[in-house]
Short mmCIF file of C-alpha atoms in Angstrom, two decimals:
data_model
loop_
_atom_site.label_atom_id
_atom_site.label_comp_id
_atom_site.label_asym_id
_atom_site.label_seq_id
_atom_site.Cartn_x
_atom_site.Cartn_y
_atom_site.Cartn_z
CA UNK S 18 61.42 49.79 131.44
CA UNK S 19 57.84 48.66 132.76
CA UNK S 20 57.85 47.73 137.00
CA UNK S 21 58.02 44.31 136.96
CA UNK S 22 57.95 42.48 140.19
CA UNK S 23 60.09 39.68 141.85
CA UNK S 24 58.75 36.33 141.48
CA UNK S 25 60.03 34.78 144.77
CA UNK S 26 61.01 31.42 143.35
CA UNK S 27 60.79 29.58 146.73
CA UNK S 28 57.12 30.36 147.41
CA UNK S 29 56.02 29.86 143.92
CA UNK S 30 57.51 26.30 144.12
CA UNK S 31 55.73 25.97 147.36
CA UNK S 32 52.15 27.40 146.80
CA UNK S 33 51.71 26.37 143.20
CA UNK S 34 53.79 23.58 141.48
CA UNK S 35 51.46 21.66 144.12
CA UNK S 36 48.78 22.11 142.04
CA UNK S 37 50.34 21.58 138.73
CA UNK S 38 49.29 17.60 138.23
CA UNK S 39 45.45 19.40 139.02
CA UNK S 40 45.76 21.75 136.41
CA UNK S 41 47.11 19.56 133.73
CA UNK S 42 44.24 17.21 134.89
CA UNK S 43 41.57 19.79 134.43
CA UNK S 44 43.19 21.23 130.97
CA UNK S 45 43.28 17.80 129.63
CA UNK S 46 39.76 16.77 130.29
CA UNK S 47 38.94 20.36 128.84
CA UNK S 48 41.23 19.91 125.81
CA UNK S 49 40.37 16.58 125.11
CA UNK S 50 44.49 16.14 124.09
CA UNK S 51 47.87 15.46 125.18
CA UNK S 52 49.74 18.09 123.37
CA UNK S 53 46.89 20.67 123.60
CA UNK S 54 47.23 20.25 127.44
CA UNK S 55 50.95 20.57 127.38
CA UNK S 56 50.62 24.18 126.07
CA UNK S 57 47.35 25.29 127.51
CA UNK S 58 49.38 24.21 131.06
CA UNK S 59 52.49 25.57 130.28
CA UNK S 60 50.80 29.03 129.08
CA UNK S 61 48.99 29.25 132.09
CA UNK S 62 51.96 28.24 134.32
CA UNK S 63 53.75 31.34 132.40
CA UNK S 64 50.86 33.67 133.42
CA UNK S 65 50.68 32.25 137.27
CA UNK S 66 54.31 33.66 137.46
CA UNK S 67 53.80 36.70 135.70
CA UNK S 68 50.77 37.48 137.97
CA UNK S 69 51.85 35.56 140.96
CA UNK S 70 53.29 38.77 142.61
CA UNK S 71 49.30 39.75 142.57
CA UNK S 72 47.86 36.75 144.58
CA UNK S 73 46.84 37.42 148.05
CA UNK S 74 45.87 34.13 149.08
CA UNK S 75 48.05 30.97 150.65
CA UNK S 76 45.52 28.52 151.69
CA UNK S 77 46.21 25.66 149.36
CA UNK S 78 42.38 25.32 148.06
CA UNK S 79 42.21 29.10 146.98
CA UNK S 80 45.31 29.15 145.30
CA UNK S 81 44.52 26.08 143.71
CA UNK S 82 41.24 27.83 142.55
CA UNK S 83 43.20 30.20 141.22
CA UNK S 84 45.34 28.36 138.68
CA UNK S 85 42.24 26.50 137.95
CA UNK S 86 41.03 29.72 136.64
CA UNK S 87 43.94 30.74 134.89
CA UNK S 88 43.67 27.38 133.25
CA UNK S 89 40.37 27.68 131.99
CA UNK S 90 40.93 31.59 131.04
CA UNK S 91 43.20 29.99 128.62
CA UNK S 92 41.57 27.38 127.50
CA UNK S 93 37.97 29.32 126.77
CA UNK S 94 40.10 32.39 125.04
CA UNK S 95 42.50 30.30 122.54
CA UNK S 96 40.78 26.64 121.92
CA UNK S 97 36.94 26.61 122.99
CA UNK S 98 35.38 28.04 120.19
CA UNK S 99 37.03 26.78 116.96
CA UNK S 100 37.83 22.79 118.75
CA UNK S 101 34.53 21.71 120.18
CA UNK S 102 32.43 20.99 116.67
CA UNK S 103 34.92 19.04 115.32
CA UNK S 104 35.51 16.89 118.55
CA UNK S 105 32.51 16.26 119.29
CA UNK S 106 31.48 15.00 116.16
CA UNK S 107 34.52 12.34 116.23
CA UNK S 108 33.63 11.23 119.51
CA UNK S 109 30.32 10.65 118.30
CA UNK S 110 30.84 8.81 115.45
CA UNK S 111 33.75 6.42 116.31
CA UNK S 112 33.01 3.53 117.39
CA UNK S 113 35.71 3.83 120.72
CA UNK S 114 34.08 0.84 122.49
CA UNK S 115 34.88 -2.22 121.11
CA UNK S 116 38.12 -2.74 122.98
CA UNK S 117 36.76 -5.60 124.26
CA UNK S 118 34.69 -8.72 122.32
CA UNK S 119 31.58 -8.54 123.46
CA UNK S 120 30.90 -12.56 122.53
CA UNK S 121 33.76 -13.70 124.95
CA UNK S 122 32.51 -13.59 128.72
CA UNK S 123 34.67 -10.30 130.36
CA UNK S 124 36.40 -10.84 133.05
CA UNK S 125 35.73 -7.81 135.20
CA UNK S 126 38.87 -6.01 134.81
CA UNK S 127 38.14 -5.60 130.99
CA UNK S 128 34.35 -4.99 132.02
CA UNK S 129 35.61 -2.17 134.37
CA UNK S 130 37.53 -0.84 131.22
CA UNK S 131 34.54 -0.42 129.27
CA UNK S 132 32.92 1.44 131.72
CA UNK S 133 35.72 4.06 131.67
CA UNK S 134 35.72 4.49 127.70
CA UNK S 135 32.28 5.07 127.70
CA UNK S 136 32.34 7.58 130.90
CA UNK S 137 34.91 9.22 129.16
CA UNK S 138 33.45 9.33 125.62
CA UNK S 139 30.24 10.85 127.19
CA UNK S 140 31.90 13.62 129.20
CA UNK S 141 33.62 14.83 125.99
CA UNK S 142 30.91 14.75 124.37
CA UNK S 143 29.76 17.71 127.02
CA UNK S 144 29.69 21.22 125.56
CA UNK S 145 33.07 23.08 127.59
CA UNK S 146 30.19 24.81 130.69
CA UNK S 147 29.05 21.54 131.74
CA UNK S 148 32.97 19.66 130.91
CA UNK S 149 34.77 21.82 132.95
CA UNK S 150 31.81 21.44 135.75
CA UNK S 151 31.85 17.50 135.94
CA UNK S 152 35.80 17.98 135.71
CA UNK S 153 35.91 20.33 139.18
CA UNK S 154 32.87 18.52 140.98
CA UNK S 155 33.66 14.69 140.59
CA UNK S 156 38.00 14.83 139.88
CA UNK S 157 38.74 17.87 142.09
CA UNK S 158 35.88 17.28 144.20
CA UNK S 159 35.42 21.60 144.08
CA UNK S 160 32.25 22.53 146.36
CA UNK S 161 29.84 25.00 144.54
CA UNK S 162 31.20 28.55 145.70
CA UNK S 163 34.71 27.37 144.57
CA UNK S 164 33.28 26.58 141.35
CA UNK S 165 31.11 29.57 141.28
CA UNK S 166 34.88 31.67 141.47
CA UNK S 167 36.74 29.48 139.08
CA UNK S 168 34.34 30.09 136.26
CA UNK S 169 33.41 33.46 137.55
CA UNK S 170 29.43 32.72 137.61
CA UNK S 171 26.92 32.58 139.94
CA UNK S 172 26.12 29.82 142.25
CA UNK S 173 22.40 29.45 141.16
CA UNK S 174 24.44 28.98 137.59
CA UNK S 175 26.56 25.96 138.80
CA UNK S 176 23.96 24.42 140.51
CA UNK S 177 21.83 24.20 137.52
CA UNK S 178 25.28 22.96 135.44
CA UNK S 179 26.09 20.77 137.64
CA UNK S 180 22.11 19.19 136.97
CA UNK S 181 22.32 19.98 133.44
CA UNK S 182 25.48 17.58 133.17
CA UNK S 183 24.19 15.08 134.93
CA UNK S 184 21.01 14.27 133.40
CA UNK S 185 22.69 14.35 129.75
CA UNK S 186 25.33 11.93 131.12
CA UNK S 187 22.50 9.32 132.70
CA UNK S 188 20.68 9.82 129.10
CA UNK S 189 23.73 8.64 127.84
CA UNK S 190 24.71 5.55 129.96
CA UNK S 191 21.76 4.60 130.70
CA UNK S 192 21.80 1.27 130.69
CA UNK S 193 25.59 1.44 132.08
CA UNK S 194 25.36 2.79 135.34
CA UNK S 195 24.38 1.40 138.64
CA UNK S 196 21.56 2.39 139.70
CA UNK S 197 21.31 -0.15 143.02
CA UNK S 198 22.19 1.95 146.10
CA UNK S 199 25.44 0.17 146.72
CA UNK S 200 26.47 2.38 149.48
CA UNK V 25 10.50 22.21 159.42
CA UNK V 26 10.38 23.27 155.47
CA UNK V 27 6.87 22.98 153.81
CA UNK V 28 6.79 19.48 151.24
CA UNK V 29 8.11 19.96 148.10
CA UNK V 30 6.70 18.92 144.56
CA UNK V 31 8.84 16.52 142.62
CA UNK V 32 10.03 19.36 140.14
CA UNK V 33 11.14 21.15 143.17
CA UNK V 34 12.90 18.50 144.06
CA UNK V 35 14.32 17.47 140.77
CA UNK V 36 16.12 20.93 140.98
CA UNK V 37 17.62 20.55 144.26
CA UNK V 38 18.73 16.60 143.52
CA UNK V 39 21.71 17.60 142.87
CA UNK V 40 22.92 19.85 145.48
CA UNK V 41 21.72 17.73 147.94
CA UNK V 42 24.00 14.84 146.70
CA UNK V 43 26.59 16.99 146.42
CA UNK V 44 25.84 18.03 150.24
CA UNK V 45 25.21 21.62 149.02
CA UNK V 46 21.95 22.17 150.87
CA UNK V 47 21.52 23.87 154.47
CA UNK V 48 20.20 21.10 157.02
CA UNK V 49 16.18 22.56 156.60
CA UNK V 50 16.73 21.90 152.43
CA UNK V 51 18.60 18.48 152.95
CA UNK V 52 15.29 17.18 155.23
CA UNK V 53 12.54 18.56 152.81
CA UNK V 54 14.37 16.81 149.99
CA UNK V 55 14.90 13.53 152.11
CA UNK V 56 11.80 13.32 153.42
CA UNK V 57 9.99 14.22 149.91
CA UNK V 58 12.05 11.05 148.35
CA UNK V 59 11.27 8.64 151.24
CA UNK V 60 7.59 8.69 150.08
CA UNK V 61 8.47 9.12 146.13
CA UNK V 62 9.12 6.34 144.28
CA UNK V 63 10.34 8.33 141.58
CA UNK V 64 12.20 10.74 143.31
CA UNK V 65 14.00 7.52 144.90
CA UNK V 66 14.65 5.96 141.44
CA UNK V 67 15.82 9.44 140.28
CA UNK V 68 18.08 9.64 143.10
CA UNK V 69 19.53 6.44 142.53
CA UNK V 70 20.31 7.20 138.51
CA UNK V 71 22.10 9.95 139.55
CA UNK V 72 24.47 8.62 142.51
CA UNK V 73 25.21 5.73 139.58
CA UNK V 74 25.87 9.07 137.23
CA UNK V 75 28.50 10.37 140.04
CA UNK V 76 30.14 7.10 140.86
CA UNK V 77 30.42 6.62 137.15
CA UNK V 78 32.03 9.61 136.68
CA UNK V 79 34.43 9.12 139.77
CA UNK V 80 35.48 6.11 138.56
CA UNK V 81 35.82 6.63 135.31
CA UNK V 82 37.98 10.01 135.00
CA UNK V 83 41.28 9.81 136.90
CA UNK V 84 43.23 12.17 137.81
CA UNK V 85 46.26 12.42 135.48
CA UNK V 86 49.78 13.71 136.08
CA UNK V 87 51.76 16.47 134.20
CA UNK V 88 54.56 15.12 132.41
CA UNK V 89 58.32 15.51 134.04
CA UNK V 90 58.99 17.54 130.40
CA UNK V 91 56.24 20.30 131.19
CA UNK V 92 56.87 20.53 134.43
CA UNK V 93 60.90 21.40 134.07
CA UNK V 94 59.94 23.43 131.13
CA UNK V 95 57.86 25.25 133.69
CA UNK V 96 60.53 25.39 136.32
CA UNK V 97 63.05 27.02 134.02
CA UNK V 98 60.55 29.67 133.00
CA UNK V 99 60.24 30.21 136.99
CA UNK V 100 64.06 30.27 136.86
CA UNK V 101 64.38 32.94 133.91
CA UNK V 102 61.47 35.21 135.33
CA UNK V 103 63.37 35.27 138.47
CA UNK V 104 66.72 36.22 137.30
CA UNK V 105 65.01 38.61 134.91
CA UNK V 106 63.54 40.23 136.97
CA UNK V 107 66.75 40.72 139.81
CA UNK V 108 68.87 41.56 136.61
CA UNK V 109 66.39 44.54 135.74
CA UNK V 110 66.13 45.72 139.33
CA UNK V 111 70.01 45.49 139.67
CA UNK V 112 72.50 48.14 138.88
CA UNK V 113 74.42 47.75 135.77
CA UNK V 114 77.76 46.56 136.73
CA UNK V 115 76.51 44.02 138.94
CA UNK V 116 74.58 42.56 136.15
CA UNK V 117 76.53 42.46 133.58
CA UNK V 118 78.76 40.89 136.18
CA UNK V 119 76.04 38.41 137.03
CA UNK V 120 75.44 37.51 132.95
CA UNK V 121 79.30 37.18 132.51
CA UNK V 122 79.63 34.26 134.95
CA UNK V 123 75.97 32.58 134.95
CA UNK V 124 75.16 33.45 130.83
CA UNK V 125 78.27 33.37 128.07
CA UNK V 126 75.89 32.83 125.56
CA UNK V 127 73.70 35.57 126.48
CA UNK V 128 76.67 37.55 127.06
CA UNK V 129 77.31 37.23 123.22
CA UNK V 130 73.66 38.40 122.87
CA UNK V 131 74.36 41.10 124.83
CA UNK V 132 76.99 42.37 122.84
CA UNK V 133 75.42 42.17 120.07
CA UNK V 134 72.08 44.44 120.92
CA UNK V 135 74.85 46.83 122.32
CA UNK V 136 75.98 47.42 118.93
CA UNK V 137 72.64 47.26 117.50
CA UNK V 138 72.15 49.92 120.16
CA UNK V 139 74.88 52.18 119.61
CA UNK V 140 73.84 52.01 115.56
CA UNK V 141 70.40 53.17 116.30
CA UNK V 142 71.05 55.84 118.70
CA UNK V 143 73.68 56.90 115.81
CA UNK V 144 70.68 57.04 113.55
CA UNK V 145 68.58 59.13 115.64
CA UNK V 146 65.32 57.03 115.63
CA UNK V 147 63.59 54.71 117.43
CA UNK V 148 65.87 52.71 119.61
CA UNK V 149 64.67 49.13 119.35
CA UNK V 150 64.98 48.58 123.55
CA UNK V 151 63.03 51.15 124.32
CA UNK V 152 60.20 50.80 121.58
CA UNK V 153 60.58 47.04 122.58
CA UNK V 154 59.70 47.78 126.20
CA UNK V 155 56.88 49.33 125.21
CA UNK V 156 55.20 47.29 122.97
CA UNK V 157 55.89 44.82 125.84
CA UNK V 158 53.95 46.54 128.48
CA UNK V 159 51.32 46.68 126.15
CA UNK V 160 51.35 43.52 125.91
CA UNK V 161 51.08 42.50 129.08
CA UNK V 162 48.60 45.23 129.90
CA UNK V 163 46.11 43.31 126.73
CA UNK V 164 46.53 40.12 128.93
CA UNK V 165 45.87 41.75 132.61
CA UNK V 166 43.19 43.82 131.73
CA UNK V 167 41.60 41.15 129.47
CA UNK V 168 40.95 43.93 127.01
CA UNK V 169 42.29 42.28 124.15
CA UNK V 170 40.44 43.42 121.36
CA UNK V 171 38.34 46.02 120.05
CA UNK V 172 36.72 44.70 117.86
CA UNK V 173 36.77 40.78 117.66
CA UNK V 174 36.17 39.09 114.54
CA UNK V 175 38.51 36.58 112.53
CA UNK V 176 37.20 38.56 109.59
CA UNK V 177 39.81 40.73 107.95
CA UNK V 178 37.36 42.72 106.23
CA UNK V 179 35.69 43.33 109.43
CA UNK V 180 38.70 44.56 110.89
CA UNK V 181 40.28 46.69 108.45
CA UNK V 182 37.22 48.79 107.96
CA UNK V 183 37.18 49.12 112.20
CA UNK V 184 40.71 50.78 112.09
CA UNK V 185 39.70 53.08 109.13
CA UNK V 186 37.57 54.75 110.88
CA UNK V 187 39.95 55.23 113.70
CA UNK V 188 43.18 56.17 112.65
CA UNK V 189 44.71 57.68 109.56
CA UNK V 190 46.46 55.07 108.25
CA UNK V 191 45.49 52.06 106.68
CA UNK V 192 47.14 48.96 108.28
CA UNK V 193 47.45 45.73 106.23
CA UNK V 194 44.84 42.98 108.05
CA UNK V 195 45.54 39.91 107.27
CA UNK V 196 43.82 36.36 108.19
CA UNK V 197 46.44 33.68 108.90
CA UNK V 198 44.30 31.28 110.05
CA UNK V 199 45.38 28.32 107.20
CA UNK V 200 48.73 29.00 108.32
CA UNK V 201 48.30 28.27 111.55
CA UNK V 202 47.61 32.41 113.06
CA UNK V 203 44.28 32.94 113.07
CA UNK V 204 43.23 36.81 113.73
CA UNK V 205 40.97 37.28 116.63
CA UNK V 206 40.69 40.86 116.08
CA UNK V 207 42.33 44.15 116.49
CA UNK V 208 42.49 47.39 119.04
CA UNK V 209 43.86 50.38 119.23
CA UNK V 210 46.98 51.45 121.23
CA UNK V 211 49.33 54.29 121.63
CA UNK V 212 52.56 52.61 121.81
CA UNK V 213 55.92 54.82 122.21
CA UNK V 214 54.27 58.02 120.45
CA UNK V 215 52.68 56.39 117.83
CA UNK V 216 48.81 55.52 117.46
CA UNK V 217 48.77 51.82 116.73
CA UNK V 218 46.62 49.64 115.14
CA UNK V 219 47.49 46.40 117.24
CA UNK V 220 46.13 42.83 115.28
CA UNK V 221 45.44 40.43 117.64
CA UNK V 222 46.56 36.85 116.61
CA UNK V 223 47.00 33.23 118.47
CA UNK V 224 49.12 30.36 118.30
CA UNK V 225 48.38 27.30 119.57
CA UNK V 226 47.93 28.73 123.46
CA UNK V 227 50.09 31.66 123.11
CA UNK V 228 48.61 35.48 122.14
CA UNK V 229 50.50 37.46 119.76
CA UNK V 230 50.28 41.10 119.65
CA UNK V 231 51.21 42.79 116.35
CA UNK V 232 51.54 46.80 116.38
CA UNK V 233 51.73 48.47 113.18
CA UNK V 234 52.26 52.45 112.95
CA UNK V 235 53.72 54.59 110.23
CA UNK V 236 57.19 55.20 110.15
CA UNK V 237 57.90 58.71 110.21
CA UNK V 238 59.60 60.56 107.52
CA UNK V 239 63.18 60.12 107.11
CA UNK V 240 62.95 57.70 110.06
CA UNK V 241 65.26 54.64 110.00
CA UNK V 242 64.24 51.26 111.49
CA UNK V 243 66.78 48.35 112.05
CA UNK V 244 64.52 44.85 111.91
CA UNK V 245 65.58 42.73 114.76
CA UNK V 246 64.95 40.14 117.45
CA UNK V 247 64.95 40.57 121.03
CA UNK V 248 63.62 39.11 124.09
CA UNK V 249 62.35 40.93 127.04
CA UNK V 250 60.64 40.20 130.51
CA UNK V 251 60.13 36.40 128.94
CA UNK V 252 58.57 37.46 126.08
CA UNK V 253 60.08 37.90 122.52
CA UNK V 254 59.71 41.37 120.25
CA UNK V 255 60.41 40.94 116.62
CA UNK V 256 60.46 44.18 114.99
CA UNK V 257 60.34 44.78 111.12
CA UNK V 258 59.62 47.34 108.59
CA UNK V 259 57.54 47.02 104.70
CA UNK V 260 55.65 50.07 102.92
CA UNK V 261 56.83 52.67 105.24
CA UNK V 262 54.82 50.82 108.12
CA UNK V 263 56.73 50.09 111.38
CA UNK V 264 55.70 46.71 112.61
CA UNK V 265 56.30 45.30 116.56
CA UNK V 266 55.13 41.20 116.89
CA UNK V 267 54.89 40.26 120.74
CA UNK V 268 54.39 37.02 122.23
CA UNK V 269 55.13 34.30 124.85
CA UNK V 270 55.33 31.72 122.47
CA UNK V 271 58.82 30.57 120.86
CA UNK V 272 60.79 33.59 119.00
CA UNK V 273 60.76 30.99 115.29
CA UNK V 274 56.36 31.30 115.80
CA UNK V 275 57.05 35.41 115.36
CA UNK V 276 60.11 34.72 112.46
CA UNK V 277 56.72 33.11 110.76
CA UNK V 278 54.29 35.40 111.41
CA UNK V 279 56.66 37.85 110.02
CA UNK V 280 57.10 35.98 107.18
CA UNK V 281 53.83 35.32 106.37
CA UNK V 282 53.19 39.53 106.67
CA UNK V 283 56.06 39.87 103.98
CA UNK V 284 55.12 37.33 101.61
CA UNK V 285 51.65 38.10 100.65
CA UNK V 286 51.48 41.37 98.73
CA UNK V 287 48.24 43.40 98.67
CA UNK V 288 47.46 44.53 95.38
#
């Protein structure tokens, strides 16, 4: 028999089933699908308890940043390469935003529904480095070093992800977005 | 005080100074550059509209109360696992008798699968199983999966015949649902291996295949170990060992698949 170390159940459930909601978040905007998410959580869920035994850290944000990378390990090994072609072209081709008739004045509930489809539509239309980027900058609100150690790059690279992203998403909504400084 | 910056300097460090990534000397230069650019300032403005776009527009989403107990339970298992295999015997088979009758049924029955191979002199599937295992897990850790990675079979095969003196079968699975991400080599309970490398949905499967030796007898069978499940079987006087995470009936396929096409 290999060594194999004691999970210790109560910690685990303390230090990272927090997190879970944030990791199914991230591996579904990565993903771009319910069921993919499912497994691509639940396989890295499997590995956080395998490994967990190896984690040195207990504030919250780090081991937070560490399933995050876990996540994304699994994602990038098993789906990136043989799901993004095929998605992408869907996303670009259907026609995803006429949930609402553009002829009949939108009340702003609808209008505010729009916005979202087409937010979403143009992040997954994002190769996976720049996804995964918007995903931990704007939902998890990740500063750069964190995001530099989740996708185990440099910070110079994020930076420039983080501008790549940005520009192709004002490209396309332009048009959408508000550009009046509202704040 | 920085020196002023040109708008493409600027353009670069946009970002980071939205994102209040810039030390207090960067976050002026910028600031003070834009105050006098008009369009720096309309630049600015697109992308704050980009950001509160994207906050808006991508909630955060909850895991489902399904994957979460599924997740639980695995936390459970690994747990008691674990205690069982650092446990002395008769405490554990103590502990399986009142927490596991089902398992205890399982138990019984790799006991006599036991005693039959021992009887037989060859490879004891336990001990060959917790091998292949830790090789498993080791390909995971390590991220040293493969070799040589390429879904091509007749990439791989020709990799391993240059390596070993035995020619493992490589096959693709990929229409079925296993595609082959490519192979390494191990040396797995005594035996050089030739180890495919295949996935399933999420879940990496590990395939060893060495040569039986002469005379030796292999028993096929299922077990599952540490959380993960070994599914041994024999064809052409090759041994072969399937590892994974994923559900024992994705390895019954595999295997299936391996024994239904026929090389010519």
């Amino acid at each position: 028999m290999g060594r194999l170390e004691t999970v210790d159940v109560t910690r685990f459930e303390q230090m990272v089933l927090p997190h879970l909601d944030a990791a199914y978040t991230l591996a579904r905007y990565l993903t771009r699908d319910r069921d993919d998410a499912d497994d691509v959580v639940q396989e890295a869920a499997f590995r956080a308890i395998r490994y967990f035994h190896t984690l040195r850290k207990d504030n919250p944000r780090e081991v937070r940043a560490w399933l995050f990378s876990i996540v994304r390990r699994v994602y990038m090994t098993t789906y990136a390469d043989r799901r993004h072609t095929a998605t992408a072209s869907v996303s670009l081709d259907e026609p995803t935003l006429q949930l609402v008739d553009p002829h009949e004045a939108p009340d702003a509930a609808a209008e505010h529904a729009l916005v979202r489809e087409r937010v979403q539509a143009a992040v997954d239309r994002l190769p996976d480095v720049l996804r995964e980027v918007v995903v931990l900058r704007e939902v998890e609100q990740c500063s750069y070093q964190e995001i530099a150690t989740i996708t185990s790059v440099p910070i110079g690279t994020v930076m420039s992800r983080v501008s790549r992203a940005r520009a192709r998403l004002a490209v396309m909504l332009r048009g959408m977005i508000e550009t009046g400084d509202m704040q | 005080m920085m020196r002023p910056l040109s708008c493409d300097e600027v353009d670069r460090w946009l970002d980071a100074a939205i994102d209040d990534e810039l030390s207090a000397d960067e976050r002026l230069a910028v600031v003070t550059h834009v105050a006098a650019c008009a369009r720096c300032t309309a630049r600015e403005r697109e992308l704050r509209g980009v950001q509160r776009a994207l906050r808006d527009g991508l909630p955060k989403l909850t895991a489902s109360p399904a994957l979460r107990e599924r997740v639980r339970m695995h936390l459970r298992e690994a747990a008691q696992s674990t205690a069982l295999a650092s446990q002395p015997r008769p405490s554990w088979v103590y502990r399986w008798r009142v927490h596991h009758v089902p398992a205890l049924a399982l138990a019984f029955v790799f006991g006599v699968g036991l005693m039959w191979w021992r009887g037989h002199g060859s490879e004891t599937m336990p001990s060959v199983a917790s091998q292949v295992v830790d090789s498993h897990i080791r390909s995971l850790m390590a991220d040293h999966l493969t070799d040589v990675r390429s879904t091509d079979q007749h990439t791989v095969k020709p990799w391993f015949a240059r390596k070993i003196d035995f020619a493992p079968r490589v096959e693709d699975f990929s229409a079925q649902g296993f595609p082959l991400v490519g192979g390494r080599l191990d040396y797995v309970a005594g035996h050089a291996a030739a180890t495919l490398v295949y996935t399933r949905r999420a879940h990496v499967i590990n395939l060893f295949i060495w040569p039986l030796p002469p005379n030796a007898r292999m028993t096929d069978g299922h077990m599952s170990l540490k959380g993960y499940s070994v599914r041994s079987w024999h064809n052409d006087g090759m041994a072969y060992w399937a590892v994974s995470d994923a559900a024992s009936g994705e390895l019954v396929s595999l295997e299936a698949l391996y024994q239904g096409v026929k090389t010519p």
